[in-house]
Amino acid sequence: MKKLLFAFIAACLILPSLAGQALADDKKIEFAYVEWDSSVATINVMKAILEDELGYKMKLTSVAAAAMWQATASGDVDGFACAWLPATHADYYKAFGKKVVDLGASLNGAKIGWVVPTYVTIDSIEQVNANADKFDGKVIGIDPGAGLMRASEEAMKEYDLKDMKLLEGSDATMTAALGDAVKNNKWIIVTGWTPHWMFATWDLKYLKDPKSVFGGEESVHTIVREGFEKDHPEAAAFLKNFHWTAKEEAQVMVANRKQGSDLLENARAWLKEHPERVQEWLKGVKK
Amino acid sequence: MTDYRIPIAETVRGTIDFLSDNFAPLTKAVSSVMETLIEFLVEGLLQVHPLIIIVVVALIAWRVASRGVALFTFFGLLLIWNQNLWEPTVETLALVVFATAIAVLIGLPLGILSAIYKGVYRVVFPILDFMQTMPAFVYLIPAIPFFGLGPVSAIFSTVIFAMPPAIRLTCLGIKQVPESLTEAADAFGATKSQKLLKVQLPLAGPTIMAGVNQTIMLSLSMVVIAAMIGAGGLGSEVWKAIQRFQPGQGFAAGLGVVILAIILDRITQQVGAKNY
């Protein structure tokens, strides 16, 4: 029994160091991501370039947003490409910001707020309460705990929406409700954000937010663990260069909506159509 | 009443920070060994052609349980394979096997001890209530600095959630052994360990197996939650499908969990019933 215990402890000490060496030799990196359509589109385009152009092997792990921040802060994964700053992920940034490295924005002009179909005749959140009946008294939200939900709760208070209720759900239930409402030409408010494929699918608009509860523009940042730049300088240089527009991202997202399509292949197809982007992103990256 | 708030959150936060600062290298090392073992098991199973495994498992089901269970096993696993869910199913199976093994390794001795010693019982059982009702989300994310993203963190939380029945039913099984039998063992001069190994444990066998069976079922119910920290497997398929709003695919992967659960349940139930 003692021998067994000793062997186990020895194995515990030796195996990880072997694994660590193997990782350093190979160009292997691991990124976490959340199954948001925008995040899936971005990470797969990054993966396509890192693997096809720079010869890395990239593993992607699908997790919850909090797990993605935590795992990068503790150095368990190399990073992630969907940090919404400064507002949506403010809580995470406060908790983990000092333990991670921000490689900068991959997308600017991101935005959060309340979204309605264009046939809805009001334009501002200030008009919502007066029309509560038409909206069935509901604002369709996403996951409890998301930054967007916290901002929405604040909006409920700031605009004094006594007759409205904010419902919790998920990205999926929100888009399902939205799709159903559009089909039946019904009034609906959802908590939305750009980039999102819903804007490419239906005619939608943001409700004006005169009290600017939802903040200004957001950026989507790429965050890596400490030491990543040293271990993988080429990958880091490329990720720093990477920057595209919400419109470009939406093209990939719409392609990804097709059931059963291969996400990485969609990313490759888009890159093939945009060789100038690839060149731009790889400028100055040692090959 | 709320002027002074007892600092539960701060204390827990501080404790987690302290533990992760001091013990993370050790837990990380254990974690990476376990991950290697899990990968080894998964890779090994994936080397074998699915059809061979399907037939072998069906044969086991036939021998241990009944022809009906064997047929269900055969067609159920074929359906999983047909739905392109073979690899996630094998991953999930590996998770459940490891979680159950650890739960039983810890749970069985604890159950025996709490059956024999009243003091142990008084300490252990309230903790079990805590383990079973504390929402798993609470320790899922804090587990990452210790065990990393992936299957080991998932197993950690699964063990916490799934172990209580193994302890409870082991304890119950031993306590239910008729007094006349233990008295007879005493009368023949059996030592404490003889009494335990030759009288109490064999008689408690079916109840203990029922506990193990419950542990397996609870492990399976954790797979979707575990997917939130990258555990992979069928849970990950379900979670992805739900987040992408593909209810059909979510249902197909969920069905895989159900099939796996029924097969494991029927086989382990029969092991308990037949051996004793």
Coordinates of C-alpha atoms in Angstrom, one line a residue:
Chain A
M1 CA 0.0 0.0 0.0
K2 CA 2.8 2.4 0.9
K3 CA 4.6 1.5 -2.3
L4 CA 1.5 2.2 -4.3
L5 CA 1.0 5.5 -2.7
F6 CA 4.6 6.4 -3.4
A7 CA 4.3 5.4 -7.0
F8 CA 1.2 7.5 -7.3
I9 CA 2.8 10.6 -5.9
A10 CA 5.8 10.0 -8.1
A11 CA 3.6 9.7 -11.1
C12 CA 1.8 12.9 -10.1
L13 CA 5.1 14.8 -10.1
I14 CA 6.6 13.3 -13.2
L15 CA 3.7 13.0 -15.6
P16 CA 2.8 16.7 -15.6
S17 CA 6.3 17.8 -16.3
L18 CA 6.5 15.5 -19.3
A19 CA 3.2 16.8 -20.5
G20 CA 4.4 20.4 -20.0
Q21 CA 7.5 19.7 -22.1
A22 CA 5.4 18.2 -24.9
L23 CA 3.3 21.3 -24.9
A24 CA 6.2 23.7 -25.1
D25 CA 7.8 21.8 -28.1
D26 CA 4.7 21.5 -30.2
K27 CA 2.8 24.6 -31.3
K28 CA -0.2 23.7 -29.3
I29 CA -2.6 26.2 -27.9
E30 CA -5.9 25.9 -26.2
F31 CA -8.6 28.6 -26.2
A32 CA -12.0 28.6 -24.4
Y33 CA -15.1 30.1 -25.9
V34 CA -18.8 30.6 -25.2
E35 CA -21.4 29.2 -27.6
W36 CA -22.5 32.7 -28.6
D37 CA -22.8 32.9 -32.4
S38 CA -20.5 35.9 -32.5
S39 CA -17.9 34.2 -30.4
V40 CA -18.0 31.0 -32.4
A41 CA -17.6 32.9 -35.7
T42 CA -14.5 34.8 -34.4
I43 CA -12.7 31.9 -32.8
N44 CA -13.1 29.7 -35.8
V45 CA -11.7 32.3 -38.2
M46 CA -8.8 32.7 -35.8
K47 CA -8.3 29.0 -35.6
A48 CA -8.4 28.6 -39.4
I49 CA -5.5 31.1 -39.7
L50 CA -3.5 29.9 -36.7
E51 CA -3.7 26.3 -38.0
D52 CA -3.5 26.8 -41.8
E53 CA -1.1 29.7 -42.0
L54 CA 1.0 29.6 -38.8
G55 CA 1.1 25.8 -38.2
Y56 CA -0.4 25.8 -34.7
K57 CA -2.6 23.1 -33.4
M58 CA -5.5 24.8 -31.7
K59 CA -7.9 23.1 -29.2
L60 CA -11.2 24.9 -28.5
T61 CA -13.2 24.2 -25.4
S62 CA -16.8 25.3 -25.1
V63 CA -17.6 26.6 -21.5
A64 CA -19.6 29.2 -19.6
A65 CA -18.4 32.8 -19.6
A66 CA -17.3 32.8 -16.0
A67 CA -15.3 29.6 -16.5
M68 CA -13.6 31.1 -19.5
W69 CA -12.3 34.0 -17.5
Q70 CA -11.4 31.9 -14.5
A71 CA -9.5 29.3 -16.6
T72 CA -7.5 31.9 -18.4
A73 CA -6.6 33.7 -15.1
S74 CA -5.4 30.5 -13.6
G75 CA -3.4 29.7 -16.7
D76 CA -5.4 26.6 -17.5
V77 CA -6.2 27.7 -21.0
D78 CA -4.2 30.1 -23.2
G79 CA -7.0 32.6 -23.6
F80 CA -10.3 33.5 -25.2
A81 CA -11.5 35.9 -27.9
C82 CA -14.9 37.1 -26.6
A83 CA -14.4 39.5 -23.7
W84 CA -17.0 42.3 -24.0
L85 CA -15.5 45.4 -22.5
P86 CA -15.9 47.8 -20.8
A87 CA -19.4 47.2 -19.6
T88 CA -20.8 43.7 -20.3
H89 CA -17.9 41.8 -18.7
A90 CA -17.1 44.5 -16.2
D91 CA -17.6 42.1 -13.2
Y92 CA -15.2 39.5 -14.7
Y93 CA -12.7 42.1 -15.6
K94 CA -12.7 43.4 -12.0
A95 CA -12.2 39.9 -10.7
F96 CA -9.6 38.6 -13.1
G97 CA -8.2 41.7 -15.0
K98 CA -5.0 41.8 -13.1
K99 CA -4.1 38.1 -13.9
V100 CA -4.6 38.2 -17.6
V101 CA -3.2 40.1 -20.6
D102 CA -5.5 42.1 -23.0
L103 CA -4.3 41.8 -26.6
G104 CA -6.8 44.4 -27.7
A105 CA -10.0 44.6 -29.6
S106 CA -10.9 42.2 -32.4
L107 CA -14.1 44.1 -33.1
N108 CA -15.3 47.7 -32.3
G109 CA -18.8 49.1 -32.5
A110 CA -20.3 46.3 -30.5
K111 CA -23.4 47.4 -28.7
I112 CA -26.0 46.2 -26.2
G113 CA -29.5 47.4 -25.6
W114 CA -33.2 46.7 -26.1
V115 CA -34.2 45.6 -29.6
V116 CA -37.6 45.6 -31.3
P117 CA -38.7 44.7 -34.9
T118 CA -38.8 47.8 -37.1
Y119 CA -42.6 47.5 -37.5
V120 CA -42.9 48.4 -33.8
T121 CA -43.8 52.1 -33.9
I122 CA -42.1 53.4 -30.8
D123 CA -38.5 54.5 -30.8
S124 CA -37.4 55.0 -27.3
I125 CA -37.3 53.1 -24.0
E126 CA -39.2 56.1 -22.5
Q127 CA -42.3 55.1 -24.5
V128 CA -42.2 51.5 -23.4
N129 CA -44.3 51.8 -20.2
A130 CA -47.2 53.5 -22.0
N131 CA -47.3 50.6 -24.5
A132 CA -46.8 47.8 -21.9
D133 CA -50.1 46.1 -23.1
K134 CA -48.9 45.7 -26.6
F135 CA -45.7 44.1 -25.4
D136 CA -47.6 41.8 -23.1
G137 CA -45.8 43.4 -20.2
K138 CA -42.6 41.5 -21.0
V139 CA -39.0 42.1 -21.9
I140 CA -37.4 38.9 -23.2
G141 CA -34.0 38.6 -21.6
I142 CA -31.1 36.2 -21.7
D143 CA -29.0 34.3 -19.1
P144 CA -29.4 35.5 -15.6
G145 CA -26.1 37.1 -14.5
A146 CA -25.1 38.4 -18.0
G147 CA -24.0 42.0 -18.0
L148 CA -26.7 42.8 -20.4
M149 CA -29.3 41.5 -17.9
R150 CA -27.8 43.7 -15.2
A151 CA -28.0 46.7 -17.4
S152 CA -31.6 45.8 -18.3
E153 CA -32.6 45.6 -14.6
E154 CA -31.1 49.1 -14.2
A155 CA -33.1 50.3 -17.2
M156 CA -36.3 48.9 -15.6
K157 CA -35.6 51.1 -12.6
E158 CA -34.2 54.2 -14.4
Y159 CA -37.2 54.4 -16.8
D160 CA -39.6 53.4 -14.1
L161 CA -41.2 50.5 -16.1
K162 CA -43.7 49.5 -13.5
D163 CA -45.9 47.6 -15.9
M164 CA -43.1 45.6 -17.5
K165 CA -41.3 42.4 -16.4
L166 CA -37.9 41.3 -17.3
L167 CA -37.8 37.6 -18.1
E168 CA -34.7 35.4 -17.8
G169 CA -33.8 32.8 -20.4
S170 CA -31.0 32.4 -22.8
D171 CA -29.7 33.5 -26.2
A172 CA -31.7 30.6 -27.7
T173 CA -35.0 31.3 -26.0
M174 CA -34.7 35.0 -26.7
T175 CA -34.1 34.5 -30.4
A176 CA -36.9 31.8 -30.5
A177 CA -39.3 34.3 -29.0
L178 CA -38.2 37.0 -31.4
G179 CA -38.5 34.8 -34.4
D180 CA -42.0 33.7 -33.3
A181 CA -43.1 37.3 -32.8
V182 CA -41.8 38.5 -36.1
K183 CA -43.6 35.6 -37.9
N184 CA -46.9 36.7 -36.2
N185 CA -46.3 40.4 -36.6
K186 CA -46.5 40.9 -32.8
W187 CA -44.8 43.5 -30.7
I188 CA -41.8 42.3 -28.7
I189 CA -38.8 43.7 -26.9
V190 CA -35.7 41.6 -26.5
T191 CA -32.4 42.3 -24.9
G192 CA -30.0 42.3 -27.8
W193 CA -26.5 43.0 -28.9
T194 CA -24.4 43.6 -31.9
P195 CA -22.9 41.6 -33.5
H196 CA -25.6 39.1 -33.7
W197 CA -27.1 37.1 -36.6
M198 CA -30.6 38.2 -35.7
F199 CA -29.9 41.6 -37.3
A200 CA -29.0 39.8 -40.6
T201 CA -32.1 37.7 -40.3
W202 CA -34.9 40.1 -39.4
D203 CA -35.5 43.9 -39.7
L204 CA -34.7 45.1 -36.2
K205 CA -33.8 48.3 -34.4
Y206 CA -32.5 49.4 -31.1
L207 CA -34.8 51.4 -28.8
K208 CA -33.2 54.8 -28.0
D209 CA -31.7 55.0 -24.5
P210 CA -31.7 58.7 -23.6
K211 CA -30.5 58.0 -20.1
S212 CA -27.7 55.8 -21.6
V213 CA -28.2 53.0 -19.1
F214 CA -26.7 50.6 -21.6
G215 CA -23.5 52.6 -22.0
G216 CA -21.9 53.6 -25.2
E217 CA -20.1 51.4 -27.7
E218 CA -18.5 48.1 -26.6
S219 CA -15.5 46.3 -28.0
V220 CA -14.8 42.6 -28.1
H221 CA -11.4 41.9 -26.8
T222 CA -8.9 39.0 -27.0
I223 CA -7.6 38.0 -23.6
V224 CA -4.7 35.6 -23.0
R225 CA -3.0 34.2 -19.9
E226 CA 0.2 35.7 -18.5
G227 CA 3.2 34.4 -20.4
F228 CA 1.3 33.6 -23.5
E229 CA 3.1 36.2 -25.6
K230 CA 6.5 34.8 -24.5
D231 CA 5.5 31.2 -25.2
H232 CA 3.8 31.8 -28.5
P233 CA 5.0 35.1 -30.0
E234 CA 3.7 34.5 -33.5
A235 CA 0.2 33.6 -32.4
A236 CA 0.2 36.6 -30.1
A237 CA 1.3 38.9 -32.9
F238 CA -1.4 37.6 -35.2
L239 CA -4.1 37.9 -32.5
K240 CA -3.1 41.5 -31.8
N241 CA -3.4 42.3 -35.5
F242 CA -6.8 40.6 -35.8
H243 CA -9.5 43.1 -36.3
W244 CA -12.7 43.0 -38.3
T245 CA -16.1 44.6 -38.6
A246 CA -19.5 43.6 -37.3
K247 CA -20.7 43.3 -40.9
E248 CA -17.9 40.9 -41.8
E249 CA -18.6 38.8 -38.7
A250 CA -22.3 38.7 -39.5
Q251 CA -21.5 37.0 -42.8
V252 CA -19.7 34.2 -41.1
M253 CA -22.5 34.0 -38.5
V254 CA -25.2 33.6 -41.1
A255 CA -23.2 30.8 -42.8
N256 CA -22.9 29.1 -39.4
R257 CA -26.7 29.2 -38.9
K258 CA -27.0 26.5 -41.6
Q259 CA -27.8 23.2 -39.7
G260 CA -24.9 20.8 -39.7
S261 CA -22.4 23.0 -41.5
D262 CA -18.8 22.7 -40.4
L263 CA -17.9 25.9 -38.5
L264 CA -14.2 25.7 -39.3
E265 CA -14.9 25.2 -43.0
N266 CA -17.3 28.2 -43.0
A267 CA -14.4 30.2 -41.5
R268 CA -12.0 28.9 -44.2
A269 CA -14.5 29.7 -47.0
W270 CA -14.9 33.3 -45.7
L271 CA -11.1 33.7 -45.5
K272 CA -10.7 32.5 -49.1
E273 CA -13.0 35.2 -50.2
H274 CA -11.1 37.8 -48.2
P275 CA -7.4 37.2 -48.9
E276 CA -6.6 40.9 -48.3
R277 CA -7.8 40.5 -44.7
V278 CA -5.5 37.5 -44.2
Q279 CA -2.5 39.4 -45.5
E280 CA -3.3 42.4 -43.3
W281 CA -3.6 40.2 -40.2
L282 CA -0.4 38.4 -40.9
K283 CA 1.6 41.5 -41.6
G284 CA 4.7 41.5 -39.4
V285 CA 4.0 38.1 -38.1
K286 CA 7.2 36.0 -38.4
K287 CA 6.6 32.9 -40.4
Chain B
M1 CA -31.1 43.2 11.2
T2 CA -29.0 43.9 8.1
D3 CA -26.8 46.5 9.8
Y4 CA -24.2 43.8 10.5
R5 CA -23.9 41.1 7.9
I6 CA -22.1 38.0 8.8
P7 CA -19.2 37.9 6.3
I8 CA -20.0 34.5 4.7
A9 CA -19.1 35.5 1.1
E10 CA -15.9 37.2 2.2
T11 CA -14.8 34.3 4.3
V12 CA -15.5 31.8 1.5
R13 CA -13.7 34.0 -1.0
G14 CA -10.7 34.3 1.3
T15 CA -10.6 30.5 2.0
I16 CA -10.7 29.7 -1.7
D17 CA -7.9 32.2 -2.4
F18 CA -5.9 30.8 0.4
L19 CA -6.4 27.2 -0.8
S20 CA -5.7 27.9 -4.4
D21 CA -2.5 29.8 -3.5
N22 CA -1.2 27.0 -1.4
F23 CA -2.6 23.8 -2.7
A24 CA -3.2 24.4 -6.4
P25 CA 0.1 22.9 -7.5
L26 CA -0.7 19.6 -5.7
T27 CA -4.3 19.4 -6.9
K28 CA -3.2 20.4 -10.4
A29 CA -0.7 17.5 -10.4
V30 CA -3.3 15.0 -9.3
S31 CA -5.6 16.5 -11.9
S32 CA -3.3 16.1 -14.8
V33 CA -2.6 12.4 -13.8
M34 CA -6.3 11.8 -13.7
E35 CA -6.8 13.5 -17.0
T36 CA -4.2 11.3 -18.6
L37 CA -5.9 8.2 -17.2
I38 CA -9.3 9.4 -18.6
E39 CA -7.8 10.2 -22.0
F40 CA -6.2 6.8 -21.9
L41 CA -9.5 5.1 -21.3
V42 CA -11.4 7.2 -23.9
E43 CA -8.7 6.7 -26.5
G44 CA -8.5 3.0 -25.8
L45 CA -12.2 2.6 -26.2
L46 CA -12.3 4.6 -29.4
Q47 CA -9.6 2.4 -30.9
V48 CA -12.0 -0.5 -30.8
H49 CA -14.7 -0.6 -33.5
P50 CA -18.0 0.5 -32.1
L51 CA -19.8 -2.6 -33.3
I52 CA -17.5 -4.8 -31.2
I53 CA -18.1 -2.8 -28.1
I54 CA -21.8 -2.8 -28.8
V55 CA -22.0 -6.6 -29.1
V56 CA -19.8 -7.1 -26.0
V57 CA -21.9 -4.8 -23.8
A58 CA -25.1 -6.4 -25.1
L59 CA -23.6 -9.8 -24.2
I60 CA -22.7 -8.6 -20.8
A61 CA -26.3 -7.3 -20.4
W62 CA -27.6 -10.6 -21.5
R63 CA -25.5 -12.6 -19.0
V64 CA -26.0 -10.2 -16.1
A65 CA -29.6 -9.0 -16.7
S66 CA -32.0 -10.4 -19.2
R67 CA -32.6 -10.9 -23.0
G68 CA -34.8 -7.8 -23.0
V69 CA -32.1 -5.6 -21.5
A70 CA -29.6 -7.1 -24.0
L71 CA -31.8 -6.2 -26.9
F72 CA -32.3 -2.7 -25.6
T73 CA -28.6 -2.3 -25.1
F74 CA -27.8 -3.5 -28.6
F75 CA -30.3 -1.3 -30.4
G76 CA -29.9 1.6 -28.0
L77 CA -26.1 1.8 -28.6
L78 CA -26.6 1.3 -32.4
L79 CA -28.9 4.3 -32.4
I80 CA -26.3 6.4 -30.5
W81 CA -23.7 5.3 -33.1
N82 CA -26.1 6.1 -35.9
Q83 CA -26.7 9.6 -34.5
N84 CA -22.9 10.2 -34.7
L85 CA -22.8 10.4 -30.9
W86 CA -20.4 7.6 -30.3
E87 CA -17.4 9.6 -29.3
P88 CA -19.2 11.9 -26.8
T89 CA -21.0 8.8 -25.4
V90 CA -17.6 7.1 -24.7
E91 CA -16.4 10.4 -23.1
T92 CA -19.5 10.5 -20.9
L93 CA -19.1 6.9 -20.0
A94 CA -15.5 7.5 -18.9
L95 CA -16.6 10.4 -16.8
V96 CA -19.3 8.4 -15.1
V97 CA -16.9 5.4 -14.5
F98 CA -14.3 7.6 -12.9
A99 CA -16.8 9.6 -10.8
T100 CA -18.5 6.4 -9.6
A101 CA -15.2 4.7 -8.8
I102 CA -14.0 7.6 -6.7
A103 CA -17.4 8.0 -5.0
V104 CA -17.4 4.3 -4.1
L105 CA -13.8 4.4 -2.9
I106 CA -14.6 7.2 -0.5
G107 CA -18.2 6.4 0.2
L108 CA -18.0 2.8 1.1
P109 CA -15.5 3.2 4.0
L110 CA -17.4 6.3 5.2
G111 CA -20.6 4.4 5.1
I112 CA -19.1 1.5 7.1
L113 CA -17.6 3.8 9.7
S114 CA -20.8 5.7 10.2
A115 CA -22.7 2.4 10.6
I116 CA -20.3 1.3 13.3
Y117 CA -19.5 4.6 15.1
K118 CA -22.3 6.9 16.2
G119 CA -19.9 9.8 16.3
V120 CA -18.9 9.5 12.7
Y121 CA -22.6 9.2 11.8
R122 CA -23.4 12.4 13.6
V123 CA -20.7 14.3 11.7
V124 CA -21.1 12.7 8.3
F125 CA -24.9 12.7 7.7
P126 CA -25.5 16.5 8.0
I127 CA -22.6 17.0 5.6
L128 CA -24.4 14.7 3.1
D129 CA -27.5 16.8 3.2
F130 CA -25.3 19.8 2.4
M131 CA -23.6 18.0 -0.4
Q132 CA -26.8 16.9 -2.1
T133 CA -28.6 20.2 -1.9
M134 CA -25.9 22.9 -2.5
P135 CA -26.4 23.8 -6.2
A136 CA -23.4 22.4 -8.2
F137 CA -22.9 25.8 -9.9
V138 CA -21.6 27.1 -6.6
Y139 CA -18.4 25.1 -6.6
L140 CA -18.1 24.5 -10.4
I141 CA -16.3 27.7 -11.2
P142 CA -14.1 27.9 -8.1
A143 CA -12.9 24.3 -8.9
I144 CA -11.1 25.5 -12.0
P145 CA -8.0 26.9 -10.3
F146 CA -7.6 23.6 -8.5
F147 CA -8.4 21.1 -11.2
G148 CA -8.4 23.1 -14.4
L149 CA -11.0 23.3 -17.2
G150 CA -12.3 20.0 -18.3
P151 CA -13.2 16.5 -17.1
V152 CA -11.4 16.5 -13.7
S153 CA -13.2 19.6 -12.3
A154 CA -16.4 18.0 -13.6
I155 CA -15.6 14.7 -11.8
F156 CA -14.8 16.7 -8.6
S157 CA -18.3 18.3 -8.6
T158 CA -20.0 15.1 -9.8
V159 CA -18.4 13.1 -6.9
I160 CA -19.7 15.7 -4.4
F161 CA -23.1 15.5 -5.8
A162 CA -23.3 11.8 -6.5
M163 CA -21.5 10.2 -3.5
P164 CA -24.1 10.7 -0.7
P165 CA -26.4 7.7 -1.7
A166 CA -23.3 5.4 -1.7
I167 CA -22.6 6.4 1.9
R168 CA -26.2 6.5 3.1
L169 CA -27.1 3.1 1.7
T170 CA -23.9 1.4 2.8
C171 CA -24.7 2.6 6.4
L172 CA -28.3 1.6 6.1
G173 CA -27.4 -1.8 4.7
I174 CA -25.1 -2.6 7.6
K175 CA -27.5 -1.3 10.2
Q176 CA -30.3 -3.5 8.7
V177 CA -28.4 -6.7 9.3
P178 CA -30.5 -8.7 11.8
E179 CA -29.2 -8.5 15.3
S180 CA -29.6 -12.2 15.8
L181 CA -26.9 -12.8 13.1
T182 CA -24.4 -10.3 14.5
E183 CA -25.0 -11.8 18.0
A184 CA -24.4 -15.2 16.5
A185 CA -21.1 -14.0 15.0
D186 CA -20.1 -12.6 18.4
A187 CA -21.1 -15.8 20.1
F188 CA -18.7 -17.8 17.8
G189 CA -15.9 -15.4 18.8
A190 CA -15.6 -13.5 15.6
T191 CA -13.4 -10.5 15.7
K192 CA -14.8 -7.1 14.7
S193 CA -13.3 -7.3 11.2
Q194 CA -14.4 -10.9 10.7
K195 CA -17.9 -9.9 11.7
L196 CA -17.8 -7.0 9.2
L197 CA -16.3 -8.9 6.2
K198 CA -18.1 -12.2 6.6
V199 CA -21.4 -11.3 8.0
Q200 CA -22.4 -7.6 7.8
L201 CA -21.0 -6.6 4.4
P202 CA -22.3 -9.7 2.4
L203 CA -25.7 -9.3 3.9
A204 CA -25.7 -5.5 3.2
G205 CA -24.5 -6.2 -0.4
P206 CA -27.8 -5.6 -2.3
T207 CA -28.4 -2.3 -0.4
I208 CA -24.8 -1.2 -1.0
M209 CA -25.2 -2.0 -4.7
A210 CA -28.4 0.0 -4.8
G211 CA -26.4 2.9 -3.4
V212 CA -23.8 2.5 -6.2
N213 CA -26.5 2.3 -8.7
Q214 CA -27.9 5.6 -7.4
T215 CA -24.5 7.2 -7.6
I216 CA -24.2 6.2 -11.3
M217 CA -27.6 7.7 -12.0
L218 CA -26.8 10.9 -10.2
S219 CA -23.5 11.2 -12.1
L220 CA -25.3 11.0 -15.3
S221 CA -27.7 13.7 -14.3
M222 CA -24.6 16.0 -13.8
V223 CA -23.3 15.7 -17.3
V224 CA -25.0 18.8 -18.7
I225 CA -23.9 21.0 -15.8
A226 CA -20.4 19.7 -16.1
A227 CA -20.4 20.7 -19.7
M228 CA -20.3 24.3 -18.6
I229 CA -16.7 23.9 -17.6
G230 CA -15.7 22.0 -20.7
A231 CA -16.2 18.4 -19.5
G232 CA -17.1 17.3 -23.0
G233 CA -19.2 14.2 -23.8
L234 CA -22.9 14.1 -24.4
G235 CA -23.5 16.9 -21.9
S236 CA -21.5 19.2 -24.1
E237 CA -23.5 18.2 -27.1
V238 CA -26.8 18.9 -25.3
W239 CA -25.5 22.3 -24.0
K240 CA -24.1 23.4 -27.3
A241 CA -27.4 22.5 -29.1
I242 CA -29.5 24.4 -26.5
Q243 CA -27.3 27.5 -26.7
R244 CA -27.4 27.4 -30.5
F245 CA -31.2 26.8 -30.4
Q246 CA -31.1 23.5 -32.1
P247 CA -33.8 21.7 -30.0
G248 CA -33.8 18.7 -32.3
Q249 CA -30.1 18.0 -31.9
G250 CA -30.3 18.7 -28.2
F251 CA -33.0 16.1 -27.9
A252 CA -30.9 13.5 -29.8
A253 CA -28.0 14.0 -27.5
G254 CA -30.3 14.0 -24.5
L255 CA -31.7 10.7 -25.7
G256 CA -28.1 9.3 -25.7
V257 CA -27.8 10.2 -22.0
V258 CA -31.1 8.4 -21.3
I259 CA -30.1 5.2 -23.2
L260 CA -26.7 5.1 -21.4
A261 CA -28.5 5.6 -18.1
I262 CA -31.0 2.8 -18.6
I263 CA -28.3 0.4 -19.7
L264 CA -26.0 1.2 -16.7
D265 CA -29.0 1.1 -14.3
R266 CA -30.3 -2.3 -15.4
I267 CA -26.9 -3.9 -15.5
T268 CA -25.8 -2.6 -12.1
Q269 CA -29.2 -3.4 -10.5
Q270 CA -28.8 -7.0 -11.6
V271 CA -25.3 -7.2 -10.3
G272 CA -26.6 -6.2 -6.9
A273 CA -29.5 -8.7 -7.0
K274 CA -27.7 -11.7 -8.3
N275 CA -24.4 -11.8 -6.4
Y276 CA -26.0 -12.1 -3.0

